[in-house]
């Protein structure tokens, strides 16, 4: 009989505990994000800052461009490889130029050429040129966010679900002191909620472009012909959302959405993603900025017989600054990652794995890009280049046969919108799509806040709990309605979730699969 092996008692008794401890340590290691290296600023000494302050306007622009190009070189940036990595087109629809060319002159020239041809009758064309000139001057727009929430529904305001009505219920309600402390900027101003139907879209777009458009009628004018060609409601609704944020600014949200956190808090405490020299040089460039054409008064939808709900929140300007959000002068756009295929191969993101994610990551399914920006909810100040670029790209796609070969996602939806966001980040900040992979929390890229994936898809249980809480508070006529504070979170989430999206997909019943 073989002798029985004997192990030291401490080893025998500690083995299960050690295994458990090892598993816990592995889980914790996977949960914590790996910190990406952010370069140090070149302007850390009084002497360096003094030289910067003494630089001419042209010298500052050259310094800014040198930082951007150095960043792209450090990352070994390649335009075609980038297009392939996100499943995007390598060339523009007309075949002229790389889709993700980081050249600033080519970027501005393309959009100005489009403006020359398509906005010649628009009463606001001067502001489009001003926005594009700011890119060449490396200056940033600093202004107020229009307090207007835009949406669309076939039946207008009468057709929105109950959950969407939370926008009108919650926007007027005060934010508690602990949340106000997170916000840097002016939180005053009444909110309007504008839900447009097909007739409303016809009237508003006619006003913006200076040319009468009517759905279903292919007229002689450029916009008349374009609008008439878009035979499905989803295509017109997509183009409309970019045009309304471009000309009017504010916030857009699909009618199957509901707020989980106030838009003022979206992206609060975001980590900076750009080289620190950009903000330092931009602050000096702002001192050289030429006066700009004053923005026009915002169009009053009620003058066009469009139903508008007005809400007056009792917020006040708050002296305690924390981090920039959409109400801060230097933030001009807030968007969220809709889908990131790299999650499926990142062990650190295992809590967010599921079968749908693997299918979407390893096949081209239900998504136009492998890294995609959501366009069912976003906030922007007027005439942001991303909106100008998105509209130009959609027009180019339609004019070059896109209606015959592309689905809604790639023709007017998140495909062209994502491409426009990525182009802007490249030409302004030297930030590539790869820099936006595997975000665990919001990031700030210059004048843009980018929310991590899943920030705009809070679960139904979060919405249901919020709605129950709101009913309880309103029945008592007192209390804080913002049940989830700055957003819903769980151990599985990659950061705060600030919006519920119903994912109703009502547009799919109109013939687009």
Tab-separated table of C-alpha atoms in Angstrom:
chain	number	residue	atom	x	y	z
A	1	UNK	CA	0.000	0.000	0.000
A	2	UNK	CA	1.360	3.355	-1.014
A	3	UNK	CA	2.035	5.786	1.798
A	4	UNK	CA	-0.413	8.662	2.062
A	5	UNK	CA	1.048	11.987	1.036
A	6	UNK	CA	1.120	14.495	3.845
A	7	UNK	CA	1.157	18.276	3.249
A	8	UNK	CA	2.018	20.844	5.882
A	9	UNK	CA	-1.128	21.822	7.754
A	10	UNK	CA	-0.834	25.597	7.007
A	11	UNK	CA	-0.654	24.857	3.281
A	12	UNK	CA	-3.594	22.444	3.387
A	13	UNK	CA	-5.833	24.776	5.323
A	14	UNK	CA	-4.913	27.902	3.367
A	15	UNK	CA	-5.286	26.514	-0.168
A	16	UNK	CA	-9.029	27.262	-0.655
A	17	UNK	CA	-8.599	30.706	0.849
A	18	UNK	CA	-5.630	31.405	-1.383
A	19	UNK	CA	-7.532	30.321	-4.474
A	20	UNK	CA	-10.463	32.528	-3.509
A	21	UNK	CA	-8.151	35.445	-2.784
A	22	UNK	CA	-6.436	34.984	-6.138
A	23	UNK	CA	-9.793	35.017	-7.933
A	24	UNK	CA	-10.847	38.187	-6.109
A	25	UNK	CA	-7.572	39.887	-7.025
A	26	UNK	CA	-7.982	38.911	-10.688
A	27	UNK	CA	-11.544	40.274	-10.753
A	28	UNK	CA	-10.443	43.545	-9.172
A	29	UNK	CA	-7.567	43.859	-11.599
A	30	UNK	CA	-9.932	43.353	-14.521
A	31	UNK	CA	-12.370	45.887	-13.127
A	32	UNK	CA	-9.919	48.750	-12.835
A	33	UNK	CA	-9.102	50.447	-16.155
A	34	UNK	CA	-5.517	50.578	-17.293
A	35	UNK	CA	-4.323	54.159	-17.247
A	36	UNK	CA	-3.233	55.513	-20.609
A	37	UNK	CA	-0.170	57.703	-20.598
A	38	UNK	CA	-0.922	61.380	-21.102
A	39	UNK	CA	2.070	63.421	-22.290
A	40	UNK	CA	3.383	66.194	-20.084
A	41	UNK	CA	2.916	69.807	-21.084
A	42	UNK	CA	5.791	71.719	-22.650
A	43	UNK	CA	4.729	74.832	-20.742
A	44	UNK	CA	5.436	73.976	-17.134
A	45	UNK	CA	7.920	76.774	-16.408
A	46	UNK	CA	7.410	80.549	-16.220
A	47	UNK	CA	9.958	80.992	-19.020
A	48	UNK	CA	8.078	78.682	-21.380
A	49	UNK	CA	4.781	80.399	-20.624
A	50	UNK	CA	6.361	83.805	-21.187
A	51	UNK	CA	7.598	82.723	-24.636
A	52	UNK	CA	4.142	81.451	-25.444
A	53	UNK	CA	2.488	84.702	-24.402
A	54	UNK	CA	4.920	86.657	-26.581
A	55	UNK	CA	4.177	84.564	-29.682
A	56	UNK	CA	2.280	86.065	-32.622
A	57	UNK	CA	-1.082	84.762	-33.764
A	58	UNK	CA	0.561	82.957	-36.668
A	59	UNK	CA	3.208	81.553	-34.344
A	60	UNK	CA	0.550	80.189	-31.986
A	61	UNK	CA	-1.271	78.486	-34.868
A	62	UNK	CA	2.033	76.902	-35.945
A	63	UNK	CA	2.673	75.660	-32.386
A	64	UNK	CA	-0.827	74.212	-32.174
A	65	UNK	CA	-0.412	72.400	-35.483
A	66	UNK	CA	2.983	71.082	-34.467
A	67	UNK	CA	1.463	69.474	-31.337
A	68	UNK	CA	-1.327	67.898	-33.391
A	69	UNK	CA	0.975	66.481	-36.061
A	70	UNK	CA	3.394	65.226	-33.430
A	71	UNK	CA	0.548	63.368	-31.744
A	72	UNK	CA	-0.485	61.713	-35.011
A	73	UNK	CA	3.113	60.762	-35.742
A	74	UNK	CA	3.532	59.319	-32.260
A	75	UNK	CA	0.476	57.139	-32.870
A	76	UNK	CA	1.700	56.060	-36.351
A	77	UNK	CA	-1.592	57.279	-37.802
A	78	UNK	CA	-2.697	55.862	-41.153
A	79	UNK	CA	-5.950	57.041	-42.777
A	80	UNK	CA	-6.746	53.855	-44.703
A	81	UNK	CA	-5.933	51.591	-41.771
A	82	UNK	CA	-8.251	53.706	-39.619
A	83	UNK	CA	-11.111	53.335	-42.106
A	84	UNK	CA	-10.660	49.569	-42.141
A	85	UNK	CA	-10.464	49.301	-38.363
A	86	UNK	CA	-13.874	50.955	-37.861
A	87	UNK	CA	-15.510	49.423	-40.978
A	88	UNK	CA	-15.821	52.836	-42.584
A	89	UNK	CA	-15.375	53.960	-46.200
A	90	UNK	CA	-11.818	54.757	-47.289
A	91	UNK	CA	-12.856	57.469	-49.772
A	92	UNK	CA	-15.505	60.176	-49.868
A	93	UNK	CA	-18.616	59.384	-51.957
A	94	UNK	CA	-17.324	61.369	-54.938
A	95	UNK	CA	-14.009	59.517	-54.821
A	96	UNK	CA	-12.026	62.662	-54.034
A	97	UNK	CA	-9.864	62.301	-50.959
A	98	UNK	CA	-9.452	59.920	-48.042
A	99	UNK	CA	-12.365	59.811	-45.634
A	100	UNK	CA	-10.073	60.256	-42.643
A	101	UNK	CA	-7.473	62.611	-44.101
A	102	UNK	CA	-6.074	64.595	-41.139
A	103	UNK	CA	-5.155	67.600	-43.320
A	104	UNK	CA	-6.879	70.723	-41.956
A	105	UNK	CA	-6.845	72.644	-45.250
A	106	UNK	CA	-8.515	69.785	-47.115
A	107	UNK	CA	-11.146	69.474	-44.362
A	108	UNK	CA	-12.089	73.155	-44.389
A	109	UNK	CA	-11.919	73.426	-48.195
A	110	UNK	CA	-14.336	70.523	-48.684
A	111	UNK	CA	-16.940	71.937	-46.309
A	112	UNK	CA	-16.649	75.485	-47.667
A	113	UNK	CA	-17.129	74.154	-51.182
A	114	UNK	CA	-20.272	72.392	-50.017
A	115	UNK	CA	-21.509	75.560	-48.298
A	116	UNK	CA	-20.904	77.553	-51.497
A	117	UNK	CA	-23.185	75.250	-53.440
A	118	UNK	CA	-25.850	74.301	-50.941
A	119	UNK	CA	-26.334	77.224	-48.542
A	120	UNK	CA	-26.319	80.109	-51.017
A	121	UNK	CA	-29.953	80.927	-50.155
A	122	UNK	CA	-29.731	80.285	-46.426
A	123	UNK	CA	-30.213	83.386	-44.258
A	124	UNK	CA	-27.543	81.995	-41.903
A	125	UNK	CA	-24.807	81.043	-44.369
A	126	UNK	CA	-22.394	83.585	-42.842
A	127	UNK	CA	-22.356	81.628	-39.580
A	128	UNK	CA	-21.413	78.433	-41.388
A	129	UNK	CA	-18.339	80.144	-42.828
A	130	UNK	CA	-17.488	81.609	-39.422
A	131	UNK	CA	-17.526	78.122	-37.890
A	132	UNK	CA	-15.199	76.782	-40.580
A	133	UNK	CA	-12.873	79.789	-40.312
A	134	UNK	CA	-12.514	79.092	-36.603
A	135	UNK	CA	-10.958	75.728	-37.445
A	136	UNK	CA	-8.324	77.370	-39.641
A	137	UNK	CA	-7.658	79.976	-36.926
A	138	UNK	CA	-7.592	77.248	-34.239
A	139	UNK	CA	-10.114	79.152	-32.162
A	140	UNK	CA	-13.132	77.688	-30.399
A	141	UNK	CA	-16.664	78.954	-30.223
A	142	UNK	CA	-17.638	79.995	-26.728
A	143	UNK	CA	-21.313	80.581	-26.181
A	144	UNK	CA	-24.478	79.477	-24.433
A	145	UNK	CA	-26.339	76.246	-25.042
A	146	UNK	CA	-29.843	76.992	-26.384
A	147	UNK	CA	-32.274	75.471	-23.879
A	148	UNK	CA	-34.311	73.554	-26.406
A	149	UNK	CA	-34.916	69.809	-26.685
A	150	UNK	CA	-35.771	68.647	-30.198
A	151	UNK	CA	-37.431	65.393	-31.154
A	152	UNK	CA	-39.545	63.889	-33.926
A	153	UNK	CA	-42.605	61.699	-34.064
A	154	UNK	CA	-45.014	60.855	-36.862
A	155	UNK	CA	-47.853	62.264	-34.762
A	156	UNK	CA	-45.912	65.140	-33.217
A	157	UNK	CA	-46.203	65.825	-29.498
A	158	UNK	CA	-49.394	63.741	-29.312
A	159	UNK	CA	-47.557	60.580	-30.328
A	160	UNK	CA	-44.713	60.388	-27.824
A	161	UNK	CA	-44.633	57.594	-25.215
A	162	UNK	CA	-45.205	58.278	-21.533
A	163	UNK	CA	-41.514	57.842	-20.750
A	164	UNK	CA	-40.544	60.666	-23.128
A	165	UNK	CA	-42.791	63.041	-21.204
A	166	UNK	CA	-40.266	62.782	-18.366
A	167	UNK	CA	-38.199	65.379	-20.246
A	168	UNK	CA	-40.909	67.970	-19.694
A	169	UNK	CA	-41.533	66.783	-16.149
A	170	UNK	CA	-37.924	66.720	-14.954
A	171	UNK	CA	-36.192	69.600	-16.753
A	172	UNK	CA	-38.009	72.264	-14.678
A	173	UNK	CA	-37.181	70.550	-11.399
A	174	UNK	CA	-34.275	71.826	-9.272
A	175	UNK	CA	-31.005	69.985	-8.990
A	176	UNK	CA	-29.875	69.301	-5.423
A	177	UNK	CA	-26.833	71.053	-4.013
A	178	UNK	CA	-24.556	68.023	-4.307
A	179	UNK	CA	-25.238	67.772	-8.058
A	180	UNK	CA	-24.945	71.503	-8.707
A	181	UNK	CA	-21.434	71.354	-7.308
A	182	UNK	CA	-20.457	69.035	-10.178
A	183	UNK	CA	-21.399	71.576	-12.856
A	184	UNK	CA	-19.234	74.372	-14.178
A	185	UNK	CA	-21.271	76.955	-16.071
A	186	UNK	CA	-24.586	78.754	-16.231
A	187	UNK	CA	-27.588	76.566	-15.432
A	188	UNK	CA	-30.276	79.252	-15.767
A	189	UNK	CA	-32.810	79.544	-18.584
A	190	UNK	CA	-36.187	78.119	-19.570
A	191	UNK	CA	-36.349	74.862	-21.513
A	192	UNK	CA	-38.531	74.276	-24.553
A	193	UNK	CA	-39.507	70.815	-25.770
A	194	UNK	CA	-40.233	70.726	-29.513
A	195	UNK	CA	-41.589	67.497	-31.014
A	196	UNK	CA	-41.980	67.864	-34.765
A	197	UNK	CA	-44.023	65.853	-37.239
A	198	UNK	CA	-43.505	65.625	-41.011
A	199	UNK	CA	-45.207	68.944	-41.747
A	200	UNK	CA	-43.151	70.703	-39.079
A	201	UNK	CA	-39.911	69.360	-40.559
A	202	UNK	CA	-40.871	70.638	-44.006
A	203	UNK	CA	-41.492	74.138	-42.631
A	204	UNK	CA	-38.397	74.337	-40.423
A	205	UNK	CA	-35.965	73.071	-43.052
A	206	UNK	CA	-37.440	75.471	-45.625
A	207	UNK	CA	-36.754	78.303	-43.197
A	208	UNK	CA	-33.172	77.201	-42.495
A	209	UNK	CA	-31.961	76.542	-46.043
A	210	UNK	CA	-33.902	79.368	-47.694
A	211	UNK	CA	-35.601	77.036	-50.151
A	212	UNK	CA	-39.078	75.537	-49.946
A	213	UNK	CA	-39.018	71.777	-49.417
A	214	UNK	CA	-41.877	69.294	-49.246
A	215	UNK	CA	-41.609	65.593	-48.617
A	216	UNK	CA	-42.496	63.376	-51.533
A	217	UNK	CA	-42.035	66.142	-54.103
A	218	UNK	CA	-38.750	66.234	-56.050
A	219	UNK	CA	-38.543	69.884	-57.022
A	220	UNK	CA	-36.075	71.800	-59.158
A	221	UNK	CA	-34.018	73.321	-56.368
A	222	UNK	CA	-31.167	71.398	-54.728
A	223	UNK	CA	-32.820	71.010	-51.342
A	224	UNK	CA	-36.234	70.417	-52.924
A	225	UNK	CA	-34.804	67.550	-54.952
A	226	UNK	CA	-32.819	66.099	-52.048
A	227	UNK	CA	-35.704	66.196	-49.569
A	228	UNK	CA	-38.082	64.760	-52.142
A	229	UNK	CA	-35.758	61.821	-52.797
A	230	UNK	CA	-35.762	60.794	-49.134
A	231	UNK	CA	-38.891	58.700	-49.378
A	232	UNK	CA	-38.739	57.108	-45.942
A	233	UNK	CA	-39.467	58.955	-42.720
A	234	UNK	CA	-36.364	57.606	-40.980
A	235	UNK	CA	-34.090	59.197	-43.589
A	236	UNK	CA	-35.762	62.581	-43.264
A	237	UNK	CA	-35.740	62.369	-39.457
A	238	UNK	CA	-32.012	61.630	-39.490
A	239	UNK	CA	-31.145	64.573	-41.737
A	240	UNK	CA	-33.490	66.846	-39.801
A	241	UNK	CA	-31.781	66.214	-36.439
A	242	UNK	CA	-28.392	67.316	-37.813
A	243	UNK	CA	-29.875	70.396	-39.474
A	244	UNK	CA	-31.793	71.496	-36.362
A	245	UNK	CA	-28.709	71.192	-34.133
A	246	UNK	CA	-26.589	72.869	-36.787
A	247	UNK	CA	-28.844	75.898	-37.276
A	248	UNK	CA	-30.463	76.156	-33.844
A	249	UNK	CA	-28.374	74.168	-31.396
A	250	UNK	CA	-29.703	72.634	-28.208
A	251	UNK	CA	-30.351	68.983	-27.555
A	252	UNK	CA	-31.836	66.247	-29.694
A	253	UNK	CA	-33.365	63.017	-28.318
A	254	UNK	CA	-35.458	60.356	-30.053
A	255	UNK	CA	-39.044	60.097	-28.885
A	256	UNK	CA	-38.351	56.665	-27.336
A	257	UNK	CA	-35.838	58.093	-24.858
A	258	UNK	CA	-36.113	59.318	-21.270
A	259	UNK	CA	-33.622	61.173	-19.043
A	260	UNK	CA	-32.013	59.293	-16.180
A	261	UNK	CA	-29.745	62.234	-15.268
A	262	UNK	CA	-30.055	65.911	-16.185
A	263	UNK	CA	-28.239	66.803	-19.443
A	264	UNK	CA	-26.261	69.408	-17.503
A	265	UNK	CA	-24.529	66.500	-15.756
A	266	UNK	CA	-23.711	64.428	-18.819
A	267	UNK	CA	-19.974	63.966	-19.004
A	268	UNK	CA	-19.287	65.726	-15.716
A	269	UNK	CA	-15.843	64.956	-14.308
A	270	UNK	CA	-14.674	63.652	-17.672
A	271	UNK	CA	-10.999	62.786	-17.991
A	272	UNK	CA	-9.036	64.872	-20.543
A	273	UNK	CA	-7.874	62.858	-23.543
A	274	UNK	CA	-5.912	65.430	-25.531
A	275	UNK	CA	-2.330	66.614	-25.158
A	276	UNK	CA	-2.317	69.267	-22.403
A	277	UNK	CA	-0.604	71.782	-24.694
A	278	UNK	CA	-3.759	72.124	-26.807
A	279	UNK	CA	-5.736	73.872	-24.063
A	280	UNK	CA	-2.791	76.069	-23.065
A	281	UNK	CA	-2.172	77.249	-26.628
A	282	UNK	CA	-5.930	77.600	-27.275
A	283	UNK	CA	-6.205	79.964	-24.292
A	284	UNK	CA	-3.566	82.205	-25.870
A	285	UNK	CA	-5.218	81.990	-29.293
A	286	UNK	CA	-8.478	83.180	-27.751
A	287	UNK	CA	-6.776	86.500	-26.964
A	288	UNK	CA	-6.150	87.010	-30.693
A	289	UNK	CA	-9.640	86.051	-31.858
A	290	UNK	CA	-11.350	88.500	-34.184
A	291	UNK	CA	-14.928	89.578	-33.451
A	292	UNK	CA	-17.435	87.147	-34.924
A	293	UNK	CA	-20.781	87.697	-36.570
A	294	UNK	CA	-23.396	87.681	-33.779
A	295	UNK	CA	-25.573	84.601	-33.850
A	296	UNK	CA	-29.112	85.257	-35.104
A	297	UNK	CA	-32.084	85.025	-32.820
A	298	UNK	CA	-33.221	81.445	-32.568
A	299	UNK	CA	-36.161	80.561	-34.746
A	300	UNK	CA	-39.402	80.461	-32.776
A	301	UNK	CA	-41.161	77.236	-33.813
A	302	UNK	CA	-44.427	78.683	-32.582
A	303	UNK	CA	-44.258	81.273	-35.374
A	304	UNK	CA	-44.556	78.314	-37.780
A	305	UNK	CA	-47.524	76.857	-35.858
A	306	UNK	CA	-45.451	74.136	-34.190
A	307	UNK	CA	-46.484	72.973	-30.726
A	308	UNK	CA	-43.897	73.936	-28.097
A	309	UNK	CA	-43.867	73.206	-24.370
A	310	UNK	CA	-41.934	75.719	-22.227
A	311	UNK	CA	-40.510	74.810	-18.817
A	312	UNK	CA	-38.925	77.227	-16.338
A	313	UNK	CA	-36.387	75.543	-14.069
A	314	UNK	CA	-35.561	77.283	-10.770
A	315	UNK	CA	-31.822	76.802	-11.143
A	316	UNK	CA	-29.372	79.573	-10.426
A	317	UNK	CA	-25.780	80.212	-11.371
A	318	UNK	CA	-23.624	78.232	-8.983
A	319	UNK	CA	-20.320	79.505	-7.585
A	320	UNK	CA	-18.748	76.076	-6.996
A	321	UNK	CA	-17.037	74.852	-10.156
A	322	UNK	CA	-16.195	71.216	-10.702
A	323	UNK	CA	-15.827	70.229	-14.344
A	324	UNK	CA	-16.973	71.509	-17.735
A	325	UNK	CA	-20.252	70.177	-19.129
A	326	UNK	CA	-22.444	71.305	-22.025
A	327	UNK	CA	-23.380	74.496	-20.138
A	328	UNK	CA	-19.712	75.531	-19.928
A	329	UNK	CA	-18.601	78.068	-22.570
A	330	UNK	CA	-15.744	75.833	-23.773
A	331	UNK	CA	-17.868	72.705	-24.376
A	332	UNK	CA	-19.751	72.728	-27.692
A	333	UNK	CA	-20.793	69.128	-28.306
A	334	UNK	CA	-21.771	66.096	-26.202
A	335	UNK	CA	-22.039	62.662	-27.817
A	336	UNK	CA	-21.862	59.058	-26.650
A	337	UNK	CA	-20.260	55.871	-27.908
A	338	UNK	CA	-23.028	53.586	-29.168
A	339	UNK	CA	-20.928	50.518	-29.912
A	340	UNK	CA	-17.296	49.486	-29.472
A	341	UNK	CA	-16.377	46.095	-30.927
A	342	UNK	CA	-13.123	45.949	-28.951
A	343	UNK	CA	-15.067	45.239	-25.738
A	344	UNK	CA	-15.524	41.647	-26.888
A	345	UNK	CA	-11.763	40.969	-26.845
A	346	UNK	CA	-10.917	42.981	-23.725
A	347	UNK	CA	-10.815	40.850	-20.569
A	348	UNK	CA	-11.210	43.952	-18.439
A	349	UNK	CA	-14.729	44.444	-19.854
A	350	UNK	CA	-16.019	40.972	-19.003
A	351	UNK	CA	-18.918	42.287	-16.851
A	352	UNK	CA	-20.379	43.814	-20.035
A	353	UNK	CA	-20.051	40.718	-22.192
A	354	UNK	CA	-23.151	39.058	-23.638
A	355	UNK	CA	-24.046	37.024	-26.706
A	356	UNK	CA	-25.348	40.040	-28.635
A	357	UNK	CA	-22.085	41.900	-28.112
A	358	UNK	CA	-20.076	38.992	-29.485
A	359	UNK	CA	-22.328	38.707	-32.536
A	360	UNK	CA	-22.103	42.436	-33.215
A	361	UNK	CA	-18.343	42.464	-32.716
A	362	UNK	CA	-17.482	39.517	-34.902
A	363	UNK	CA	-20.037	40.108	-37.628
A	364	UNK	CA	-21.293	43.250	-39.320
A	365	UNK	CA	-24.670	43.151	-37.615
A	366	UNK	CA	-27.068	45.945	-36.646
A	367	UNK	CA	-24.302	48.530	-36.647
A	368	UNK	CA	-22.675	50.599	-39.343
A	369	UNK	CA	-19.263	50.963	-37.701
A	370	UNK	CA	-17.227	48.809	-35.341
A	371	UNK	CA	-16.728	51.992	-33.308
A	372	UNK	CA	-19.906	53.995	-33.586
A	373	UNK	CA	-21.233	57.254	-32.151
A	374	UNK	CA	-24.891	57.397	-31.117
A	375	UNK	CA	-27.111	59.951	-32.831
A	376	UNK	CA	-30.388	59.221	-31.049
A	377	UNK	CA	-29.368	61.635	-28.255
A	378	UNK	CA	-26.803	64.462	-28.367
A	379	UNK	CA	-26.314	68.106	-27.468
A	380	UNK	CA	-24.629	70.794	-29.544
A	381	UNK	CA	-24.190	74.523	-29.795
A	382	UNK	CA	-25.104	76.131	-33.130
A	383	UNK	CA	-23.009	75.600	-36.275
A	384	UNK	CA	-20.686	72.967	-34.911
A	385	UNK	CA	-18.449	71.620	-37.725
A	386	UNK	CA	-19.482	68.036	-36.924
A	387	UNK	CA	-23.077	68.851	-37.909
A	388	UNK	CA	-21.966	70.778	-41.000
A	389	UNK	CA	-19.814	67.818	-42.049
A	390	UNK	CA	-22.533	65.224	-41.372
A	391	UNK	CA	-25.052	67.041	-43.563
A	392	UNK	CA	-22.459	67.472	-46.334
A	393	UNK	CA	-21.595	63.763	-46.227
A	394	UNK	CA	-25.241	62.667	-46.405
A	395	UNK	CA	-25.877	64.946	-49.384
A	396	UNK	CA	-22.787	63.565	-51.138
A	397	UNK	CA	-23.940	59.989	-50.486
A	398	UNK	CA	-27.420	60.666	-51.896
A	399	UNK	CA	-26.022	62.533	-54.908
A	400	UNK	CA	-23.673	59.637	-55.733
A	401	UNK	CA	-26.168	56.799	-55.647
A	402	UNK	CA	-26.243	55.957	-51.965
A	403	UNK	CA	-30.038	55.569	-51.967
A	404	UNK	CA	-29.682	52.517	-54.180
A	405	UNK	CA	-26.998	50.646	-52.250
A	406	UNK	CA	-26.972	51.778	-48.611
A	407	UNK	CA	-29.269	51.141	-45.675
A	408	UNK	CA	-30.412	53.852	-43.298
A	409	UNK	CA	-27.595	53.250	-40.809
A	410	UNK	CA	-24.910	53.961	-43.425
A	411	UNK	CA	-26.755	56.554	-45.496
A	412	UNK	CA	-28.158	59.015	-42.952
A	413	UNK	CA	-27.695	57.364	-39.565
A	414	UNK	CA	-24.815	56.757	-37.168
A	415	UNK	CA	-22.415	55.736	-39.966
A	416	UNK	CA	-21.864	59.170	-41.557
A	417	UNK	CA	-22.323	60.893	-38.187
A	418	UNK	CA	-19.560	58.803	-36.602
A	419	UNK	CA	-17.251	59.537	-39.535
A	420	UNK	CA	-17.850	63.288	-39.106
A	421	UNK	CA	-17.047	63.109	-35.381
A	422	UNK	CA	-13.818	61.188	-36.041
A	423	UNK	CA	-12.733	63.629	-38.774
A	424	UNK	CA	-13.209	66.609	-36.487
A	425	UNK	CA	-11.217	64.994	-33.674
A	426	UNK	CA	-8.389	64.269	-36.137
A	427	UNK	CA	-8.114	67.725	-37.683
A	428	UNK	CA	-8.622	69.615	-34.435
A	429	UNK	CA	-6.848	67.559	-31.792
A	430	UNK	CA	-4.915	64.703	-33.359
A	431	UNK	CA	-7.204	62.226	-31.582
A	432	UNK	CA	-7.841	58.997	-33.493
A	433	UNK	CA	-10.725	56.506	-33.261
A	434	UNK	CA	-8.381	54.076	-31.494
A	435	UNK	CA	-8.044	56.630	-28.686
A	436	UNK	CA	-11.778	56.207	-28.032
A	437	UNK	CA	-11.686	52.447	-27.648
A	438	UNK	CA	-12.480	50.832	-24.301
A	439	UNK	CA	-13.523	54.000	-22.512
A	440	UNK	CA	-14.496	53.446	-18.883
A	441	UNK	CA	-16.200	56.733	-18.156
A	442	UNK	CA	-16.609	60.001	-20.081
A	443	UNK	CA	-13.673	61.821	-21.664
A	444	UNK	CA	-13.133	65.372	-22.819
A	445	UNK	CA	-11.514	66.059	-26.200
A	446	UNK	CA	-11.128	69.823	-26.514
A	447	UNK	CA	-14.638	71.237	-26.987
A	448	UNK	CA	-16.307	67.802	-27.062
A	449	UNK	CA	-17.475	65.530	-24.247
A	450	UNK	CA	-17.675	61.861	-25.238
A	451	UNK	CA	-19.659	59.494	-23.046
A	452	UNK	CA	-18.569	55.883	-22.718
A	453	UNK	CA	-20.471	53.049	-24.354
A	454	UNK	CA	-23.715	52.162	-22.527
A	455	UNK	CA	-24.009	55.679	-21.053
A	456	UNK	CA	-27.120	56.185	-23.202
A	457	UNK	CA	-28.757	52.797	-22.608
A	458	UNK	CA	-29.704	52.660	-18.942
A	459	UNK	CA	-31.752	49.521	-18.215
A	460	UNK	CA	-35.532	49.465	-18.073
A	461	UNK	CA	-35.436	48.793	-14.329
A	462	UNK	CA	-33.652	52.127	-13.828
A	463	UNK	CA	-36.366	53.944	-15.784
A	464	UNK	CA	-39.187	52.169	-13.961
A	465	UNK	CA	-37.691	52.993	-10.566
A	466	UNK	CA	-37.253	56.633	-11.599
A	467	UNK	CA	-40.833	56.934	-12.859
A	468	UNK	CA	-42.205	55.465	-9.646
A	469	UNK	CA	-40.069	57.861	-7.609
A	470	UNK	CA	-41.188	60.853	-9.693
A	471	UNK	CA	-44.852	59.961	-9.188
A	472	UNK	CA	-44.264	59.711	-5.445
A	473	UNK	CA	-42.492	63.089	-5.310
A	474	UNK	CA	-45.139	64.844	-7.406
A	475	UNK	CA	-47.916	63.401	-5.252
A	476	UNK	CA	-46.223	64.923	-2.174
A	477	UNK	CA	-45.399	68.176	-4.037
A	478	UNK	CA	-41.923	68.112	-2.519
A	479	UNK	CA	-38.649	66.244	-2.784
A	480	UNK	CA	-35.824	65.642	-5.233
A	481	UNK	CA	-36.983	63.985	-8.447
A	482	UNK	CA	-33.461	63.157	-9.652
A	483	UNK	CA	-33.454	59.727	-8.046
A	484	UNK	CA	-30.290	58.492	-9.784
A	485	UNK	CA	-28.305	61.706	-9.321
A	486	UNK	CA	-25.599	61.927	-11.988
A	487	UNK	CA	-26.638	58.590	-13.513
A	488	UNK	CA	-27.480	54.939	-12.879
A	489	UNK	CA	-24.545	52.662	-12.117
A	490	UNK	CA	-23.945	49.054	-11.172
A	491	UNK	CA	-20.921	46.811	-10.844
A	492	UNK	CA	-21.474	45.735	-14.460
A	493	UNK	CA	-21.729	49.225	-15.958
A	494	UNK	CA	-18.742	50.981	-17.452
A	495	UNK	CA	-19.658	54.314	-15.884
A	496	UNK	CA	-22.757	56.423	-15.197
A	497	UNK	CA	-25.754	55.772	-17.458
A	498	UNK	CA	-27.624	59.000	-18.096
A	499	UNK	CA	-30.360	58.100	-20.607
A	500	UNK	CA	-32.838	55.320	-21.269
A	501	UNK	CA	-33.308	54.402	-24.915
A	502	UNK	CA	-36.369	52.327	-25.684
A	503	UNK	CA	-34.787	50.824	-28.821
A	504	UNK	CA	-38.267	50.740	-30.296
A	505	UNK	CA	-36.960	50.661	-33.872
A	506	UNK	CA	-40.250	51.989	-35.248
A	507	UNK	CA	-38.444	53.152	-38.401
A	508	UNK	CA	-37.786	49.526	-39.388
A	509	UNK	CA	-41.444	49.095	-40.208
A	510	UNK	CA	-41.093	51.664	-42.973
A	511	UNK	CA	-39.153	49.334	-45.251
A	512	UNK	CA	-35.548	49.671	-44.043
A	513	UNK	CA	-34.086	46.472	-42.643
